[in-house]
Amino acid sequence: MLQIKNLHASVEDKEILKGINLEVKPGEVHAIMGPNGSGKSTLSSVIAGKEEFEVTEGQVILEGEDLEDVSPEERAHKGIFLSFQYPVEIPGVSVTNFMKTAINEGRKAKGLEDMPANEMLKLIREKSEMLEIDRKFLSRSLNEGFSGGEKKRNEIFQMAMLEPKVAILDETDSGLDIDALRIVSNGVNKLRSKDNAVIVITHYQRLLEYIVPDFVHVLHNGKIVKSGGKELALELEEKGYDWLKNEATV
Amino acid sequence: MAYTEEELKKELETKEYEYGFYTDIESETFPVGLSEEIVIAISKKKEEPEWMTLWRLEAFKIWKEMEEPEWANVHYEKPDFQAISYYSAPKKADPNKTLDDVDPELLEMYKKLGISVDEQKKLQNVAVDIVMDSVSVATTFKKTLAEKGIIFCSISEAIKEHPELVKKYLGSVVPKTDNFYAALNSAVFSDGSFCYIPKGVRCPMELSTYFRINQAGTGQFERTLVIADEASYVSYLEGCTAPSRDENQLHAAVVELISLDDAEIKYSTVQNWFPGNKEGKGGVYNFVTKRALCEKNAKVSWTQVETGSAVTWKYPSCILKGDNSIGEFYSIAVTNNYQQADTGTKMIHLGKNTKSTIISKGISAGKSQNSYRGLVQVSSRAANARNFSQCDSLLMGNECGAHTFPYIEAKNKSAMIEHEATTSKIGEDQIFYCNQRGIDTEKAIALIVNGFSKEVLNKLPMEFAVEAQKLLEISLEGSVG
């Protein structure tokens, strides 16, 4: 579904990703772990097509299509979703209005008419109930004055609404208390299917107790230095990243 | 919104001012220049009574002694007042016509403007008076309104038919001596709208005027007078467009609102005069004086969406004379390319327990300059006066400017005045966030700008709000690379 081949990316001539290889198949959950500054967030931004990062070598391929010249909005239309680590505020634009615009833009790209209002309302009701989101929350300005947990829950709500093929969750667990973590993780688990894939980027093993990965990759200094099953996450929790850093330099 | 993105995109690509067509209608235009003779000729042309001619001549005398103001934060080549024609009328216009008699070509033009008079008549419950260049062309719905005793007609007609009201109120809020452009307008105003709502009457529909400059080298000087008698209510809309021209055109209007005891007037404007081209050539100079007088328990709300004009100089104000009177000002001013706007309001608190609210949203893009200038004045007699002001600026790109000049003068210790101001920039992070959700950059900006302006857009009547949103999107075309 998503293939990343020898991906190199720089920002302002500083190379951050130094040859990443990753293959994600439908139905899989991959976790990417690693210390601060290892390139985790850069990887998610590059997959989403953020322009300030320059891809100097390698490819990101979605369902056989090289995304090199594909704009961020087109990538979104093709099914890439990024749950942001720091979701931005858009004052005066309600969550509902924002979602309505996003969904209809996506439909337009596929040559479809706008979603009828009753269908939209039904979808919103269904997804907000799944994530235990209060109706009042949906008429508030996007992310404005939201708590850390509300912001993350709102990201997953958007994921539920947009039903992406590949969802990247960038540090979705940060800022969540244990209850919110449970709700958000349950939401993600309900959204999993044999046709979509999830990439979970996280610092800690905690989230992976809820969203159980099929594969765990450790990113260090712009490269994947170790891959394994879910038990690798536990090992990391126990030993920290240092033993891997040492291993990588050996 | 009935407006699709495809249409918007198409318009953005052509990068042309939407209303920039010129209608080929035979016009009768006076020779250029201004003199006593011209003032008399205008008055004569309009078959005005002598008192009106004298009123104009007095204004002309005052104007000659005045200097063009320079305090505004705008820079432009001053108009040559002797190079302007002060009267231009579509030739076929006849003051006694009904809508059926209106030149079909003219009606066609209104259709292009998106104002189908017929449709408005039938569907929208809006009575429309259309002023093209200098003459009021058609007033719809007159009959329905007359049944309630409401007078809605051109100012020329009012001078003839209702001289007692015009004599009493014309110049009572904006005197001839008020400022350079008001004096000029008083001398040469060619037409405009007049509205009177009798005591206790709630006007059953929105009243609307559309202004358009069509002829080259003409100035437009319309005069609007709205009188809401005791305990009456009216909502009034005003729209403006002009064709694209290389030279600058002058627009100097005066609007006077009189809200008597317990009356309420809502006055909404969508101003879309030609803003000049991308290089800053051409465009309308919009020098407008708008002011309202509020008597006891009266209320006036000004709502404006200003997207057009090369230079705007405009401060819709409220004189809160009566106790417990309320003044409101809601404004969105958008400047792009080389546009300059210096706009705001004056809230003059004279009565006790008077309240005012100011919400100003300035959006600057391109190389434009956008200034808010506002005065909140509390007189010594105005016990318990309250004001709340909020001025927000949104910047796009690195070459534009946003400025705020709030003036506060309080002479009564019980006054409570609040002022809040914010400046923000549309961030790349916001755009990327929208992009990631499948929303392209142009649409993302429209979304962000609409969100920023929401508090003001919400104050507009429904049919205007849609038009205003569309205008915001068009005005900001190509403002992000």
XYZ file of C-alpha atoms in Angstrom:
731
model
C 0.000 0.000 0.000
C 2.651 2.509 1.062
C 6.244 1.992 0.058
C 9.107 4.181 1.106
C 12.299 3.559 -0.800
C 15.696 4.946 0.176
C 14.109 8.246 1.223
C 16.449 11.173 1.789
C 15.049 14.548 2.801
C 16.586 17.859 3.851
C 15.449 21.123 5.277
C 17.574 24.184 4.547
C 20.346 21.932 3.200
C 20.489 19.930 6.398
C 19.852 16.274 5.712
C 17.355 14.809 8.183
C 16.209 11.589 6.577
C 19.140 9.541 5.370
C 17.739 6.620 3.447
C 14.509 5.252 4.898
C 13.003 2.006 3.646
C 9.573 0.916 4.763
C 6.774 -1.136 3.351
C 3.276 -0.935 4.793
C 0.664 -3.398 3.604
C -3.122 -3.057 3.937
C -4.424 -4.010 7.358
C -1.070 -3.448 9.087
C -0.116 -1.202 11.954
C 3.459 0.014 12.049
C 4.971 1.824 14.973
C 7.892 4.152 14.488
C 9.793 4.927 17.648
C 12.934 6.806 18.354
C 14.528 9.519 20.456
C 13.950 13.244 19.961
C 15.495 14.582 16.784
C 15.706 11.191 15.128
C 13.510 12.394 12.200
C 10.122 10.918 13.159
C 8.096 14.059 12.553
C 10.064 14.885 9.417
C 9.143 11.501 8.024
C 5.440 12.139 8.596
C 5.648 15.627 7.064
C 7.465 14.292 4.004
C 4.871 11.577 3.471
C 2.151 14.240 3.706
C 4.032 16.395 1.182
C 5.025 19.437 3.234
C 6.942 21.676 0.880
C 9.614 23.009 3.197
C 11.217 19.569 3.104
C 13.170 18.728 0.017
C 13.263 15.118 -1.059
C 16.781 14.711 -2.434
C 16.642 11.020 -3.165
C 14.259 8.078 -3.013
C 10.531 7.702 -3.345
C 7.241 7.642 -1.499
C 4.840 5.357 -3.364
C 1.139 5.046 -2.610
C -0.649 2.129 -4.260
C 1.959 2.023 -6.982
C 1.977 5.762 -7.650
C 5.100 7.846 -7.008
C 3.985 10.885 -4.995
C 6.941 13.073 -5.954
C 4.920 15.712 -7.844
C 1.700 15.283 -5.933
C 0.553 18.264 -3.844
C -0.383 17.833 -0.170
C -4.107 18.272 -0.902
C -3.972 15.677 -3.687
C -2.183 13.266 -1.362
C -5.023 13.807 1.092
C -7.557 13.084 -1.651
C -5.672 9.875 -2.434
C -6.041 8.747 1.147
C -3.096 9.990 3.203
C -4.011 11.409 6.577
C -1.733 12.975 9.138
C -2.815 13.396 12.724
C -0.681 16.387 13.700
C 1.498 16.488 16.746
C 0.617 20.175 17.140
C -2.758 20.823 15.463
C -3.124 24.498 14.443
C -5.927 26.827 15.453
C -8.228 28.350 12.872
C -10.324 30.980 14.667
C -13.907 31.426 13.542
C -14.009 28.168 11.579
C -16.042 25.546 13.386
C -14.997 21.896 13.498
C -18.155 21.050 11.554
C -17.569 23.654 8.873
C -13.951 22.595 8.499
C -14.895 18.945 8.102
C -17.673 19.777 5.676
C -15.201 21.700 3.524
C -12.579 18.962 3.702
C -15.016 16.192 2.809
C -16.563 18.102 -0.067
C -13.165 19.098 -1.467
C -12.211 15.444 -1.451
C -15.453 14.479 -3.164
C -14.984 17.189 -5.747
C -11.541 15.775 -6.565
C -13.241 12.463 -7.248
C -15.879 14.117 -9.428
C -18.631 13.699 -6.863
C -21.289 16.168 -5.791
C -21.209 17.727 -2.334
C -22.331 15.377 0.376
C -26.027 15.980 1.116
C -26.569 17.772 4.421
C -28.507 14.964 6.078
C -25.829 12.430 5.187
C -23.166 14.775 6.547
C -25.066 15.230 9.801
C -25.511 11.505 10.177
C -21.816 10.904 9.614
C -20.864 13.589 12.111
C -23.231 12.168 14.704
C -21.969 8.637 14.227
C -18.270 9.515 14.392
C -18.594 11.948 17.270
C -20.438 9.321 19.321
C -17.730 6.806 18.574
C -15.112 9.184 19.970
C -17.350 10.347 22.809
C -17.271 13.905 21.558
C -19.798 16.384 22.906
C -21.971 17.997 20.220
C -21.122 21.475 21.520
C -17.499 20.790 20.778
C -18.267 20.541 17.062
C -19.474 24.114 16.809
C -16.376 25.523 18.487
C -13.620 27.146 16.443
C -11.129 24.583 15.217
C -8.587 23.863 17.979
C -9.056 27.323 19.489
C -8.848 27.041 23.243
C -8.881 23.233 23.026
C -7.007 21.325 25.695
C -4.197 19.060 24.543
C -6.469 16.052 24.826
C -9.322 17.743 22.932
C -6.977 18.619 20.096
C -5.839 15.020 19.714
C -9.341 13.656 19.964
C -10.373 16.130 17.289
C -7.579 14.846 15.032
C -8.879 11.308 15.351
C -12.418 12.549 14.774
C -11.204 14.036 11.480
C -9.533 10.766 10.625
C -12.817 8.978 11.271
C -14.658 11.433 9.055
C -12.191 11.263 6.174
C -11.607 7.481 6.272
C -8.048 7.522 4.917
C -6.129 4.614 3.461
C -2.956 5.424 5.328
C -3.209 7.286 8.610
C -0.086 8.615 10.282
C -0.528 9.382 13.961
C 2.262 11.734 14.964
C 2.725 11.641 18.758
C -1.017 11.312 19.223
C -0.482 10.123 22.787
C 1.317 13.245 23.957
C -0.879 15.419 26.139
C -3.474 12.696 26.694
C -4.519 11.511 30.108
C -5.289 7.845 30.556
C -9.028 8.153 29.833
C -8.511 10.197 26.700
C -5.819 7.777 25.587
C -8.266 4.913 25.915
C -10.995 6.721 23.954
C -8.630 7.807 21.185
C -7.075 4.344 20.905
C -10.473 2.653 20.838
C -11.434 5.022 18.053
C -8.361 4.163 16.030
C -8.900 0.461 16.584
C -12.480 0.691 15.389
C -11.296 2.445 12.255
C -8.797 -0.269 11.422
C -9.710 -2.577 8.597
C -8.086 -4.967 6.179
C -8.068 -2.175 3.575
C -6.294 0.551 5.476
C -3.068 0.968 7.362
C -1.874 2.961 10.346
C 1.563 4.337 11.109
C 1.930 5.255 14.760
C 4.768 7.571 15.614
C 5.502 7.634 19.291
C 8.062 8.144 21.939
C 6.690 5.752 24.453
C 5.483 2.224 24.504
C 2.333 3.279 26.419
C 0.195 3.968 23.339
C 1.190 0.626 21.838
C -0.543 -1.191 24.661
C -3.767 0.157 23.220
C -2.981 0.245 19.525
C -1.084 -2.967 19.094
C 1.403 -2.790 16.206
C 2.330 -5.569 13.814
C 5.775 -4.073 13.364
C 7.964 -1.743 15.354
C 10.753 0.286 13.744
C 13.352 2.296 15.542
C 14.452 5.499 13.903
C 17.771 6.977 14.810
C 19.668 9.754 13.105
C 17.491 9.619 9.995
C 17.635 5.872 9.493
C 15.680 2.836 10.615
C 18.205 1.051 12.772
C 16.091 -1.835 13.969
C 12.802 -3.455 13.076
C 10.868 -6.126 14.896
C 7.525 -7.228 16.250
C 5.565 -5.625 19.087
C 7.967 -7.064 21.664
C 10.630 -4.670 20.413
C 8.661 -1.817 21.937
C 8.813 -3.489 25.349
C 12.511 -4.036 24.981
C 12.988 -0.357 24.208
C 10.910 0.621 27.198
C 13.139 -1.452 29.395
C 16.544 -0.616 27.951
C 16.031 2.902 26.540
C 17.386 3.946 23.203
C 21.040 4.008 24.132
C 21.754 0.341 23.513
C 20.415 0.765 19.986
C 22.458 3.862 19.410
C 25.515 1.886 20.389
C 24.437 -1.016 18.241
C 23.916 1.290 15.301
C 27.382 2.746 15.482
C 29.008 -0.669 15.805
C -23.004 28.989 -0.885
C -24.316 28.757 -4.417
C -20.938 29.793 -5.677
C -18.727 26.901 -6.712
C -15.014 26.779 -6.434
C -14.715 26.170 -10.166
C -16.296 29.510 -10.798
C -14.035 31.164 -8.286
C -10.964 29.608 -9.793
C -11.971 30.697 -13.246
C -12.361 34.191 -12.037
C -9.058 34.066 -10.240
C -7.332 32.941 -13.398
C -8.679 35.784 -15.452
C -7.645 38.100 -12.623
C -10.074 40.700 -13.724
C -12.295 42.862 -11.712
C -15.582 41.084 -11.867
C -17.791 44.051 -12.434
C -15.458 45.730 -14.884
C -17.759 45.910 -17.855
C -18.888 49.161 -19.328
C -22.457 49.503 -20.408
C -23.049 51.268 -23.648
C -25.962 53.406 -22.721
C -26.334 56.851 -24.118
C -25.556 59.279 -21.361
C -25.937 62.930 -20.949
C -22.819 64.308 -19.325
C -22.041 67.849 -18.252
C -18.804 69.529 -19.338
C -15.939 68.996 -16.917
C -15.139 71.495 -14.194
C -16.863 73.030 -11.218
C -18.238 76.543 -10.878
C -21.336 78.291 -9.583
C -22.807 77.870 -13.044
C -22.389 74.100 -12.909
C -23.945 73.922 -9.452
C -26.918 75.962 -10.700
C -27.128 73.822 -13.833
C -27.253 70.596 -11.805
C -30.000 72.014 -9.637
C -31.886 73.236 -12.698
C -31.466 69.944 -14.507
C -33.084 68.262 -11.562
C -35.890 70.822 -11.511
C -35.171 71.684 -7.914
C -36.910 74.423 -5.943
C -34.995 77.583 -5.249
C -34.244 76.783 -1.603
C -32.321 73.737 -2.755
C -30.330 75.713 -5.318
C -29.387 78.222 -2.655
C -28.425 75.427 -0.263
C -26.080 74.008 -2.887
C -24.558 77.387 -3.677
C -23.846 78.021 -0.023
C -22.141 74.632 0.183
C -20.086 75.451 -2.892
C -18.955 78.732 -1.296
C -17.878 76.834 1.829
C -16.091 74.174 -0.201
C -14.053 76.758 -2.131
C -12.573 77.977 1.147
C -11.672 74.477 2.366
C -8.545 72.418 1.927
C -8.398 68.754 1.096
C -7.608 66.826 4.297
C -4.194 65.196 4.602
C -4.263 63.529 7.996
C -5.322 60.090 6.762
C -2.735 57.361 6.375
C -3.123 57.254 2.592
C -1.020 58.580 -0.250
C -2.450 59.373 -3.642
C -2.393 61.973 -6.354
C -5.072 64.464 -5.467
C -7.949 64.615 -7.881
C -8.159 67.611 -10.163
C -11.609 68.870 -9.293
C -11.769 70.878 -12.486
C -11.231 67.751 -14.590
C -14.301 65.933 -13.384
C -17.727 65.976 -14.857
C -20.236 66.527 -12.081
C -23.303 65.178 -13.750
C -23.906 62.172 -15.930
C -27.272 60.604 -16.466
C -28.400 57.757 -18.652
C -30.212 59.746 -21.327
C -33.305 57.674 -21.480
C -34.032 58.041 -17.782
C -37.261 59.742 -16.976
C -38.053 60.626 -13.387
C -41.667 59.551 -13.742
C -40.989 56.076 -15.044
C -42.029 52.793 -13.558
C -39.761 49.799 -13.648
C -41.322 48.646 -16.915
C -40.094 51.793 -18.588
C -36.474 51.308 -17.617
C -34.008 50.898 -20.474
C -33.720 47.149 -21.097
C -29.964 47.516 -21.548
C -29.749 49.007 -18.092
C -31.700 46.130 -16.647
C -29.360 43.770 -18.464
C -26.492 45.463 -16.659
C -28.088 44.920 -13.295
C -28.378 41.287 -14.173
C -24.641 41.202 -14.799
C -24.227 42.786 -11.412
C -26.187 39.972 -9.955
C -29.121 42.194 -9.153
C -32.038 41.003 -11.105
C -34.562 43.611 -10.167
C -37.435 41.340 -11.034
C -36.140 38.519 -8.986
C -35.363 40.741 -6.068
C -38.878 42.031 -6.276
C -40.412 38.635 -6.235
C -38.142 36.500 -4.169
C -36.073 38.428 -1.772
C -38.484 40.865 -0.344
C -36.028 43.648 -0.956
C -36.990 47.017 -2.308
C -34.252 48.387 -4.534
C -33.308 51.853 -5.613
C -30.571 51.874 -8.216
C -28.342 54.870 -8.757
C -26.276 54.715 -11.890
C -23.711 57.441 -12.340
C -25.834 60.222 -11.063
C -29.451 59.396 -11.478
C -31.751 57.117 -9.594
C -33.121 54.695 -12.123
C -35.791 52.629 -10.546
C -37.335 52.141 -7.194
C -39.122 48.869 -6.814
C -41.792 47.991 -4.330
C -42.828 51.576 -3.872
C -46.491 50.701 -3.709
C -46.181 48.027 -1.047
C -44.184 50.406 1.068
C -46.572 53.290 0.563
C -49.344 51.284 2.165
C -47.396 51.429 5.428
C -46.668 55.096 4.936
C -43.018 54.389 4.189
C -41.376 56.733 1.744
C -38.552 55.182 -0.284
C -37.526 57.142 -3.345
C -34.665 59.015 -4.927
C -33.479 62.081 -3.080
C -34.397 64.211 -6.119
C -37.948 63.041 -5.893
C -37.995 63.635 -2.142
C -36.842 67.227 -2.630
C -39.881 67.779 -4.828
C -42.435 65.637 -3.056
C -41.416 65.879 0.601
C -39.622 69.214 0.964
C -40.610 69.603 4.638
C -38.724 66.425 5.605
C -35.714 67.162 3.415
C -35.467 70.765 4.609
C -35.618 69.663 8.213
C -33.083 66.852 8.069
C -30.733 67.359 5.108
C -27.416 68.518 6.507
C -28.628 68.133 10.095
C -26.181 65.330 10.884
C -23.452 66.100 8.369
C -23.474 69.870 7.980
C -22.184 71.481 4.794
C -19.207 72.748 6.744
C -18.307 69.316 8.107
C -15.406 68.493 5.848
C -14.023 69.073 2.369
C -15.778 66.166 0.685
C -19.055 66.662 2.534
C -19.094 70.286 1.384
C -18.354 69.199 -2.192
C -21.090 66.615 -2.048
C -23.564 69.158 -0.677
C -22.881 71.429 -3.636
C -23.009 68.879 -6.436
C -24.830 65.765 -5.251
C -26.749 64.450 -8.182
C -28.922 61.773 -6.694
C -29.202 59.187 -3.989
C -31.853 57.596 -1.877
C -34.333 58.939 0.591
C -36.180 56.928 3.147
C -38.693 57.805 5.820
C -40.250 55.297 8.191
C -43.281 56.671 10.064
C -43.814 56.410 13.801
C -44.150 52.915 15.142
C -43.732 51.249 11.732
C -41.478 48.283 11.285
C -40.358 48.253 7.661
C -41.456 44.824 6.389
C -38.542 44.344 3.981
C -34.919 45.232 3.498
C -34.471 48.466 1.611
C -31.601 48.467 -0.811
C -29.702 50.862 -3.032
C -27.163 49.909 -5.666
C -24.710 52.499 -6.855
C -22.705 52.271 -10.010
C -20.328 54.624 -11.777
C -20.451 53.938 -15.497
C -19.268 56.952 -17.488
C -15.569 57.745 -17.751
C -14.304 60.888 -16.074
C -17.342 61.358 -13.930
C -17.531 61.652 -10.209
C -20.316 60.147 -8.228
C -21.729 62.183 -5.384
C -24.721 60.490 -3.983
C -26.620 61.624 -0.987
C -28.561 59.297 1.236
C -30.961 60.395 3.920
C -32.708 57.872 6.145
C -35.143 59.005 8.805
C -36.595 56.507 11.251
C -39.373 58.215 13.155
C -40.152 57.323 16.771
C -40.234 53.595 17.573
C -39.780 52.555 13.952
C -37.340 50.062 12.457
C -35.584 49.740 9.124
C -32.784 47.656 7.684
C -31.040 49.327 4.783
C -28.532 47.819 2.361
C -26.156 49.573 0.055
C -24.035 48.024 -2.703
C -21.486 49.672 -4.958
C -19.646 48.744 -8.145
C -17.813 50.539 -10.929
C -16.227 49.451 -14.238
C -12.455 49.045 -14.497
C -10.783 52.139 -15.822
C -7.213 53.307 -16.015
C -7.866 56.698 -14.550
C -9.036 57.255 -11.014
C -12.666 58.002 -10.435
C -13.941 60.051 -7.559
C -16.727 58.954 -5.281
C -17.688 61.340 -2.494
C -20.938 60.367 -0.854
C -22.729 61.586 2.217
C -25.068 59.397 4.215
C -27.133 60.807 7.062
C -29.196 58.634 9.368
C -31.642 60.006 11.873
C -32.909 57.562 14.445
C -35.556 59.286 16.577
C -36.693 58.154 20.046
C -36.883 54.353 20.369
C -36.155 53.845 16.657
C -33.611 51.488 15.153
C -31.686 51.640 11.877
C -29.440 48.905 10.538
C -27.305 50.145 7.689
C -25.224 47.599 5.771
C -22.784 48.316 2.985
C -20.940 46.063 0.595
C -18.502 48.338 -1.164
C -16.819 46.951 -4.235
C -15.726 49.948 -6.261
C -12.989 49.129 -8.753
C -9.785 48.795 -6.682
C -7.320 49.523 -9.485
C -5.317 46.884 -11.296
C -2.474 44.764 -9.963
C 0.039 47.537 -10.586
C -2.092 50.028 -8.699
C -3.297 51.872 -11.781
C -6.809 53.258 -11.782
C -9.408 52.591 -9.153
C -11.966 54.628 -7.312
C -11.171 57.235 -4.672
C -13.796 56.595 -2.072
C -14.121 59.604 0.244
C -17.279 59.140 2.164
C -18.931 60.793 5.152
C -21.480 58.672 6.959
C -23.001 59.655 10.244
C -25.993 58.812 12.364
C -27.839 60.721 15.036
C -29.445 58.691 17.808
C -32.140 60.195 19.979
C -33.478 58.713 23.237
C -33.322 54.876 23.389
C -32.497 54.810 19.693
C -30.110 52.416 18.049
C -27.987 52.505 14.913
C -25.799 49.683 13.589
C -23.347 50.242 10.785
C -22.086 47.096 9.108
C -19.656 47.394 6.252
C -17.687 45.087 4.015
C -15.134 47.153 2.159
C -13.266 45.270 -0.525
C -13.020 47.800 -3.329
C -11.584 51.263 -4.098
C -7.990 52.308 -4.623
C -8.192 54.686 -1.673
C -10.835 54.567 1.023
C -11.460 57.289 3.537
C -14.553 56.468 5.494
C -15.735 56.633 9.109
C -19.386 55.731 9.637
C -20.145 57.338 12.986
C -22.812 57.640 15.634
C -23.756 60.655 17.676
C -25.353 59.139 20.751
C -27.314 62.207 21.740
C -30.275 60.665 23.508
C -30.055 58.875 26.847
C -29.749 55.080 26.582
C -28.984 55.231 22.880
C -26.803 52.574 21.262
C -24.291 52.769 18.438
C -22.641 49.803 16.740
C -19.977 49.529 14.072
C -19.034 46.232 12.458
C -16.470 46.423 9.715
C -14.430 44.216 7.430
C -11.917 46.072 5.307
C -9.882 44.129 2.788
C -6.957 45.608 0.912
C -4.885 43.842 -1.729
C -2.271 44.886 -4.308
C -1.802 48.677 -3.933
C -5.086 49.478 -2.223
C -5.113 51.852 0.733
C -7.831 52.065 3.307
C -8.134 54.406 6.250
C -11.417 53.540 7.844
C -13.068 53.279 11.220
C -15.711 55.055 13.209
C -16.501 57.762 15.703
C -18.744 57.090 18.665
C -19.729 60.351 20.306
C -21.378 59.725 23.671
C -23.485 62.699 24.700
C -26.442 61.125 26.504
C -26.501 59.162 29.751
C -26.177 55.372 29.723
C -25.154 55.386 26.087
C -23.462 52.284 24.735
C -21.262 51.633 21.746
C -19.609 48.592 20.244
C -16.878 48.603 17.624
C -15.710 45.435 15.897
C -13.208 46.076 13.145
C -11.521 43.404 11.048
C -8.773 44.522 8.700
C -7.298 42.118 6.169
C -4.215 43.235 4.263
C -2.531 41.460 1.389
C -0.184 42.329 -1.460
C 1.471 45.730 -1.044
C -1.577 47.316 0.502
C -1.968 49.481 3.595
C -4.927 49.055 5.902
C -5.592 51.454 8.784
C -8.229 51.477 11.457
C -8.914 54.944 12.842
C -11.492 55.322 15.539
C -12.595 57.869 18.086
C -14.526 57.129 21.242
C -15.572 60.365 22.898
C -17.463 60.627 26.173
C -18.775 64.074 27.063
C -18.960 65.330 30.629
C -22.742 64.826 30.722
C -22.625 61.246 29.486
C -22.782 59.396 32.799
C -22.307 55.623 32.644
C -21.250 55.582 29.017
C -19.905 52.231 27.851
C -17.744 51.332 24.925
C -16.180 48.133 23.771
C -13.782 48.178 20.834
C -12.055 45.289 19.190
C -9.691 45.766 16.269
C -8.202 42.710 14.654
C -5.766 42.711 11.781
C -4.865 39.811 9.555
C -1.784 40.048 7.381
C -0.951 38.015 4.313
C 2.582 38.117 3.001
C 5.414 40.415 4.008
C 4.789 43.549 2.013
C 1.503 44.839 3.385
C 0.789 46.949 6.435
C -1.858 47.077 9.143
C -2.199 50.124 11.374
C -4.473 50.996 14.261
C -5.148 54.531 15.450
C -7.573 54.427 18.358
C -8.414 57.763 19.976
C -10.177 57.858 23.323
C -11.421 61.018 25.018
C -13.368 60.564 28.224
C -14.622 63.556 30.196
C -16.880 61.679 32.559
C -15.396 59.553 35.325
C -18.134 56.939 35.181
C -17.253 56.025 31.597
C -16.089 52.508 30.929
C -14.086 52.027 27.784
C -12.424 48.834 26.622
C -10.139 48.432 23.679
C -8.733 45.158 22.418
C -6.479 44.709 19.442
C -4.813 41.731 17.808
C -2.619 41.261 14.792
C -2.095 37.884 13.209
C -0.727 36.439 10.058
C -2.019 33.570 7.982
C 0.614 31.020 8.794
C 2.102 28.412 6.498
C 1.244 25.902 9.201
C -2.445 26.798 8.938
C -2.336 26.443 5.158
C -0.505 23.112 5.351
C -2.973 21.843 7.905
C -5.835 22.627 5.505
C -3.890 21.177 2.558
C -3.378 17.964 4.486
C -7.127 17.668 4.897
C -7.570 18.009 1.137
C -8.319 21.736 1.017
C -6.236 23.623 -1.559
C -4.445 26.850 -0.692
C -6.901 29.261 -2.314
C -9.815 27.629 -0.556
C -7.856 27.459 2.699
C -7.305 31.210 2.632
C -10.981 31.806 1.946
C -11.824 29.588 4.895
C -9.372 31.327 7.234
C -10.461 34.802 6.139
C -14.129 33.943 6.502
C -13.435 32.593 9.962
C -11.551 35.759 10.876
C -14.433 37.916 9.631
C -17.261 35.800 10.997
C -18.354 38.119 13.792
C -19.007 40.821 11.226
C -20.365 38.627 8.423
C -22.944 37.337 10.890
C -24.292 40.858 11.255
C -25.160 41.133 7.577
C -28.589 40.265 6.242
C -28.586 36.801 4.688
C -28.578 37.727 0.994
C -25.751 40.168 1.549
C -23.659 37.781 3.603
C -23.324 35.369 0.676
C -22.292 38.142 -1.676
C -19.848 39.472 0.898
C -18.167 36.092 1.378
C -17.754 35.738 -2.354
C -16.284 39.226 -2.565
C -13.768 38.462 0.176
C -12.550 35.476 -1.804
C -12.270 37.401 -5.055
C -10.507 40.373 -3.483
C -7.787 38.192 -2.070
C -7.115 36.334 -5.305
C -3.495 35.515 -5.893
C -2.447 37.088 -2.602
C -0.503 34.024 -1.562
C 2.200 32.714 -3.859
